[in-house]
Short mmCIF file of C-alpha atoms in Angstrom, two decimals:
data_model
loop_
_atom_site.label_atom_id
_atom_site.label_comp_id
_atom_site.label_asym_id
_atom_site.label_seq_id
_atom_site.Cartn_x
_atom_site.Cartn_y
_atom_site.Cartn_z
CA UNK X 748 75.94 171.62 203.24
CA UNK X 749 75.04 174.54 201.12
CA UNK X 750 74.62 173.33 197.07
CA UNK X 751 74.38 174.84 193.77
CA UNK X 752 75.07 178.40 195.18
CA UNK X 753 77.82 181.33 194.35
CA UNK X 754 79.56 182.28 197.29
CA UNK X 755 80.89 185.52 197.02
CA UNK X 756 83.86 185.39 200.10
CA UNK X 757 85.58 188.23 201.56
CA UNK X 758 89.12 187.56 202.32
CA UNK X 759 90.89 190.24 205.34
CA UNK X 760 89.33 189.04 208.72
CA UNK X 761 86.42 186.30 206.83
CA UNK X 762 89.81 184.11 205.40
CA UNK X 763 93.06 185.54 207.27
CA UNK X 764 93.88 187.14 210.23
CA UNK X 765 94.85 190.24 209.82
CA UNK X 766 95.48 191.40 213.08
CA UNK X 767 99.01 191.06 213.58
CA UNK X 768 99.52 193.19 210.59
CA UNK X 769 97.08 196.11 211.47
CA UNK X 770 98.77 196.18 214.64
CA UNK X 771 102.82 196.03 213.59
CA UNK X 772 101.69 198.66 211.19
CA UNK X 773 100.31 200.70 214.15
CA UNK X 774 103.14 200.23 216.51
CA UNK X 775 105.68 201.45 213.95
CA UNK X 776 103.83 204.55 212.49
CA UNK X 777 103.58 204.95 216.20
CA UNK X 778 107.26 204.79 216.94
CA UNK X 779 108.09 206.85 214.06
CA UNK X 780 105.77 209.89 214.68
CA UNK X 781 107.03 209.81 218.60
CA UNK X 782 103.51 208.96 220.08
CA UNK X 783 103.76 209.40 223.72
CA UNK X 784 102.38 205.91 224.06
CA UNK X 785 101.09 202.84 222.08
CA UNK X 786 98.36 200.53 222.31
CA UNK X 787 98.17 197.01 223.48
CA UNK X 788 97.53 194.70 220.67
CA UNK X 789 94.11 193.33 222.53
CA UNK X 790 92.90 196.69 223.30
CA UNK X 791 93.81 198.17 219.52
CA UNK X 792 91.74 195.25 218.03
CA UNK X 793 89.15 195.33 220.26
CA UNK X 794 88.42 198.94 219.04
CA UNK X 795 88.75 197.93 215.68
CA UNK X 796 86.07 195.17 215.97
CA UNK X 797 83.52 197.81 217.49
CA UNK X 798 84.42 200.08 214.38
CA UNK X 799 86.02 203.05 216.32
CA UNK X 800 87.43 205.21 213.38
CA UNK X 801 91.13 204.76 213.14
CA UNK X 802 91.40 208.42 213.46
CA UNK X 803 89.01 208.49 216.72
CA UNK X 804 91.61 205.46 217.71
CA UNK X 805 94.64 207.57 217.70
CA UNK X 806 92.91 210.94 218.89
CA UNK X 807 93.70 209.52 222.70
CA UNK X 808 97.39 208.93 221.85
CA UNK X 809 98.39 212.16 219.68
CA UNK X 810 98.08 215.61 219.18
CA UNK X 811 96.57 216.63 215.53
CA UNK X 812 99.65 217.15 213.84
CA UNK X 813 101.01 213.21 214.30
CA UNK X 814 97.54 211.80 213.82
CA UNK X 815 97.82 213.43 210.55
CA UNK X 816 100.81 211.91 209.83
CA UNK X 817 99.72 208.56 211.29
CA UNK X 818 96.93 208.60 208.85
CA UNK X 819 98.43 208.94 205.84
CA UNK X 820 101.03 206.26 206.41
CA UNK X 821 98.65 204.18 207.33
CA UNK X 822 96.88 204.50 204.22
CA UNK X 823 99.93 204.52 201.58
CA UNK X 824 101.78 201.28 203.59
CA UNK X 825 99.15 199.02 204.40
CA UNK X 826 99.53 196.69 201.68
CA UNK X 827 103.41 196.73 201.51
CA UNK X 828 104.35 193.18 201.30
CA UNK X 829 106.41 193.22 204.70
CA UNK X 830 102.75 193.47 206.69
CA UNK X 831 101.16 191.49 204.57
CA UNK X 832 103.43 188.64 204.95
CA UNK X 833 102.03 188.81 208.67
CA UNK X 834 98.54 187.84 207.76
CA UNK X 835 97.94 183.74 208.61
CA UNK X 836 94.91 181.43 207.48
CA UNK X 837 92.66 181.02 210.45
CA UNK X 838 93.27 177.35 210.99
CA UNK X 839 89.46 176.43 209.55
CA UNK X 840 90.18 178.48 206.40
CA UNK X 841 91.75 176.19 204.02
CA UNK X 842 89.03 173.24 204.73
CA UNK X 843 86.25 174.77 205.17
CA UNK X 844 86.88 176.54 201.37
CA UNK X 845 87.86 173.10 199.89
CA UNK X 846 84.92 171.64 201.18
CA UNK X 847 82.35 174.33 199.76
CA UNK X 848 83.87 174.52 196.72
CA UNK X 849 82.83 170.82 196.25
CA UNK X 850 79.47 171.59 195.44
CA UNK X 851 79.73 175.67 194.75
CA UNK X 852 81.38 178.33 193.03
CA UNK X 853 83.95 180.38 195.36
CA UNK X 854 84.54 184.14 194.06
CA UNK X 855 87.01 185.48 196.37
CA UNK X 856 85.96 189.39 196.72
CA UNK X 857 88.17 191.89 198.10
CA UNK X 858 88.81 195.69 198.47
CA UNK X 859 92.05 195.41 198.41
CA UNK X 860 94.37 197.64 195.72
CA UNK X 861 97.23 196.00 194.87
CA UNK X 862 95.95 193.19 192.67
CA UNK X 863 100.01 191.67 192.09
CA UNK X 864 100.18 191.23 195.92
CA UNK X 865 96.76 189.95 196.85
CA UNK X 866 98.30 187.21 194.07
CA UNK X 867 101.26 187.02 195.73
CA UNK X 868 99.67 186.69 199.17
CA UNK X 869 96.95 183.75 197.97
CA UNK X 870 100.58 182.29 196.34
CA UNK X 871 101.58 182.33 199.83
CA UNK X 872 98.94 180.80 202.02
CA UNK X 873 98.49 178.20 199.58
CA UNK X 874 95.01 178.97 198.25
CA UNK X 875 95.59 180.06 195.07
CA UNK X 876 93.80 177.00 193.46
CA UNK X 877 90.42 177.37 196.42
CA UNK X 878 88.89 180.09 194.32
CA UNK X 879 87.36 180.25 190.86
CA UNK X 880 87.45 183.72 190.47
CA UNK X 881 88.61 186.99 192.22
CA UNK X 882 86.64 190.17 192.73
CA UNK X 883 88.99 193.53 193.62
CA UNK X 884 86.62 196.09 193.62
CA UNK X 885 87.73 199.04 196.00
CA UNK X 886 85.15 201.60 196.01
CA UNK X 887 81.92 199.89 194.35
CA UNK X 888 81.87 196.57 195.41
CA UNK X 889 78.00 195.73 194.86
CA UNK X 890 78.37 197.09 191.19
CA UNK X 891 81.16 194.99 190.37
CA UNK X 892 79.80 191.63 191.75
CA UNK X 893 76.39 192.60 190.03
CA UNK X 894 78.58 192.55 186.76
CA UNK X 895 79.97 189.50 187.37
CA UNK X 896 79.14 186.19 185.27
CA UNK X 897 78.84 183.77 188.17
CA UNK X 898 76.22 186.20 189.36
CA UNK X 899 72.96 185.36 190.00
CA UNK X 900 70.80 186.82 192.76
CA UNK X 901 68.63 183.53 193.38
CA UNK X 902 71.93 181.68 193.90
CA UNK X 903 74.60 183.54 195.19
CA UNK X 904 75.15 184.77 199.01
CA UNK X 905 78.00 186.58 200.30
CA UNK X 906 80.07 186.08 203.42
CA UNK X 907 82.32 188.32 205.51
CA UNK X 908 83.24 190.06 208.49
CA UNK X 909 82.17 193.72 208.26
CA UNK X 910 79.58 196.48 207.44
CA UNK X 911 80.69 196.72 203.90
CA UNK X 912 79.70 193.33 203.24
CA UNK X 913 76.33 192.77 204.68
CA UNK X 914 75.64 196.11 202.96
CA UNK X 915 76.99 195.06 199.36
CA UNK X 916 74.41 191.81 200.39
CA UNK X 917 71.40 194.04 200.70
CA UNK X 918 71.78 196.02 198.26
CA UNK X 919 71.91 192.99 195.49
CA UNK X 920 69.22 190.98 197.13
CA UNK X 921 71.09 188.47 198.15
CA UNK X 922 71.54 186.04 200.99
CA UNK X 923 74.75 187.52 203.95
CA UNK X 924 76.74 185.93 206.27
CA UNK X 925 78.70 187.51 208.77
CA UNK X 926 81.40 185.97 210.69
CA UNK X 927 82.73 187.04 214.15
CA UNK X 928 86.19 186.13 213.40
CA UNK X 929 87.05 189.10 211.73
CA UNK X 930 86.89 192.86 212.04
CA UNK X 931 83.91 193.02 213.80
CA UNK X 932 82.37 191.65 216.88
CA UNK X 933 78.81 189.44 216.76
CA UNK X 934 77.41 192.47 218.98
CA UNK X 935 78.20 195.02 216.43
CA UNK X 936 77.60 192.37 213.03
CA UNK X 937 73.79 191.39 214.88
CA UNK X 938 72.51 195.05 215.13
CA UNK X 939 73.05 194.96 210.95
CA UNK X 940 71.05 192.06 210.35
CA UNK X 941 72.36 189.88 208.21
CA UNK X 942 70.52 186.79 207.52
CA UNK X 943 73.13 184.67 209.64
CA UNK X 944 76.06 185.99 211.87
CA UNK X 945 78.27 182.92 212.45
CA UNK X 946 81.22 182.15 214.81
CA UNK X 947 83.50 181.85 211.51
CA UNK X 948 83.86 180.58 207.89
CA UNK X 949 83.72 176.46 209.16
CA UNK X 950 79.98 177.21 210.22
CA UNK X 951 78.76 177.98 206.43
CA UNK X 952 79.31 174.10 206.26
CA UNK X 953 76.59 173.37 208.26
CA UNK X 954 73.94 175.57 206.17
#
């Protein structure tokens, strides 16, 4: 097991599942704008995890006027608590986190907004006491874990599920995991090299 390290962790697709709540979200903006038709929840994630543009996503289903509508609902209501409280732990999440934080510091680092609900949220998984720190940085994530006082680039890595993260990795110089449990498939996550694309979180055990 990994020792001695900073482990920066993303938490929406790297920690939870988020899928059921992207996709109740979709189904009633959907219902509520009159969309001719809806998506099946295996299909709708399945473009999500190849990063098809939510906007590309609804082009198919909707004329311009109700994607524009879909869009900014979207936007304003995804972190109402009645979604949110459809996000689970994937069933590894809660040991695998205990476990590394045995022997390293755990910075949970997220883009979400609302920092009174992510605390409600962690309140409600039970993982409020996993974590040593949290990161919510929306718009300049690198910058903000660069600034941070657990941070230092020949002991820290970061792990999560998407572009953003693997990106933020790079740019500081430091180690990135992606996992395939998330928002994005291992085909997509491999073509952005990361220095290891895992099947989820459990797997950074075995580092």
């Amino acid at each position: 097991m990994i020792q001695g390290q900073t482990i920066f962790i993303d938490f929406d697709g790297t920690i939870i599942d988020a899928s059921q709540r992207l996709y109740t979200l979709h189904l009633d903006i959907v219902n509520e704008a009159g969309f001719h038709t809806s998506y099946s929840k295996e299909t709708y994630m399945a473009l999500k995890r190849m990063k098809i543009p939510e906007a590309e996503i609804i082009s198919f289903i909707a004329e311009p006027k109700k994607r524009e509508f879909y869009l900014e609902q979207r936007e304003k209501r995804i972190e109402e608590w009645k979604y949110l409280a459809q996000d689970t732990l994937f069933p590894w999440s809660k040991t695998a986190l205990e476990q590394l934080r045995q022997h390293n510091t755990i910075i949970l680092c997220t883009q979400r907004k609302n920092s009174a609900l992510l605390f409600r949220q962690l309140l409600y998984l039970g993982i409020q006491d996993v974590f040593h720190d949290q990161i919510i940085s929306f718009d300049k994530k690198a910058e903000t874990i660069k600034q941070h006082p657990w941070f230092e680039k020949e002991k820290s890595l970061i792990v999560g599920d998407t572009e953003v993260d693997i990106e933020t990795g790079k740019v500081l110089g430091i180690k990135t995991i992606a996992v395939a449990s998330g928002m994005r498939n291992e085909e997509f996550l491999r073509k952005l090299k990361p220095d290891f694309v895992m099947k989820d979180i459990s797997e950074v055990l075995f580092l």
